[in-house]
Short mmCIF file of C-alpha atoms in Angstrom, two decimals:
data_model
loop_
_atom_site.label_atom_id
_atom_site.label_comp_id
_atom_site.label_asym_id
_atom_site.label_seq_id
_atom_site.Cartn_x
_atom_site.Cartn_y
_atom_site.Cartn_z
CA UNK F 1 -111.62 76.63 85.47
CA UNK F 2 -112.18 75.07 88.85
CA UNK F 3 -112.15 76.94 92.15
CA UNK F 4 -109.99 75.83 95.07
CA UNK F 5 -110.33 76.93 98.66
CA UNK F 6 -107.17 77.50 100.70
CA UNK F 7 -106.79 77.99 104.42
CA UNK F 8 -104.04 80.52 105.15
CA UNK F 9 -102.77 82.23 108.22
CA UNK F 10 -104.00 85.85 108.27
CA UNK F 11 -100.49 87.29 108.34
CA UNK F 12 -99.43 85.13 105.39
CA UNK F 13 -102.54 86.12 103.45
CA UNK F 14 -101.94 89.82 104.16
CA UNK F 15 -98.27 89.58 103.09
CA UNK F 16 -99.11 87.60 99.96
CA UNK F 17 -101.79 90.12 98.94
CA UNK F 18 -99.29 92.96 99.45
CA UNK F 19 -96.75 91.16 97.26
CA UNK F 20 -99.38 90.61 94.58
CA UNK F 21 -100.36 94.29 94.68
CA UNK F 22 -96.70 95.31 94.43
CA UNK F 23 -96.46 93.15 91.32
CA UNK F 24 -99.67 94.57 89.85
CA UNK F 25 -101.36 91.19 89.85
CA UNK F 26 -103.76 89.20 91.99
CA UNK F 27 -103.04 86.57 94.59
CA UNK F 28 -105.11 84.17 92.48
CA UNK F 29 -102.91 84.83 89.44
CA UNK F 30 -99.72 84.40 91.49
CA UNK F 31 -100.88 81.05 92.87
CA UNK F 32 -102.02 79.89 89.43
CA UNK F 33 -98.64 80.83 87.91
CA UNK F 34 -96.74 79.15 90.75
CA UNK F 35 -98.68 75.90 90.33
CA UNK F 36 -98.29 76.02 86.55
CA UNK F 37 -94.52 76.43 86.87
CA UNK F 38 -94.35 73.66 89.47
CA UNK F 39 -96.25 71.24 87.23
CA UNK F 40 -94.01 72.09 84.26
CA UNK F 41 -90.81 71.57 86.28
CA UNK F 42 -92.07 68.23 87.59
CA UNK F 43 -93.01 67.14 84.07
CA UNK F 44 -89.58 68.13 82.73
CA UNK F 45 -87.83 66.33 85.60
CA UNK F 46 -89.85 63.16 84.96
CA UNK F 47 -89.03 63.37 81.25
CA UNK F 48 -85.32 63.80 82.05
CA UNK F 49 -85.41 60.76 84.37
CA UNK F 50 -87.05 58.67 81.64
CA UNK F 51 -84.40 59.80 79.15
CA UNK F 52 -81.59 58.87 81.55
CA UNK F 53 -83.07 55.39 81.95
CA UNK F 54 -83.34 55.05 78.15
CA UNK F 55 -79.72 56.11 77.72
CA UNK F 56 -78.54 53.68 80.39
CA UNK F 57 -80.43 50.80 78.80
CA UNK F 58 -79.12 51.56 75.30
CA UNK F 59 -75.54 52.22 76.40
CA UNK F 60 -72.81 49.92 75.17
CA UNK F 61 -70.33 51.13 77.77
CA UNK F 62 -68.22 48.53 79.48
CA UNK F 63 -66.54 48.74 82.83
CA UNK F 64 -63.00 47.44 82.85
CA UNK F 65 -61.29 45.58 85.64
CA UNK F 66 -60.72 47.39 88.91
CA UNK F 67 -56.99 47.97 89.20
CA UNK F 68 -57.03 49.73 92.58
CA UNK F 69 -58.12 49.03 96.08
CA UNK F 70 -59.54 51.21 98.84
CA UNK F 71 -56.20 51.71 100.58
CA UNK F 72 -54.57 52.98 97.38
CA UNK F 73 -57.31 55.53 96.84
CA UNK F 74 -56.98 56.92 100.34
CA UNK F 75 -53.17 56.87 100.39
CA UNK F 76 -51.70 60.23 101.38
#
């Protein structure tokens, strides 16, 4: 594992350490878990975007003629 140095406001550091203690963990473990979750979410989002592009490219959907105009849509 690699070490990382963070610069934090003293009040933020104090509050974060209190939260970690309340959760029976360390600030280091909380930050590691947060970053792990963030990386996983980003990876899943990127995978979902790639899948959407694949589906769009392989789609055989056709768009029919437009049978309406703007005024008809906004008619009240």
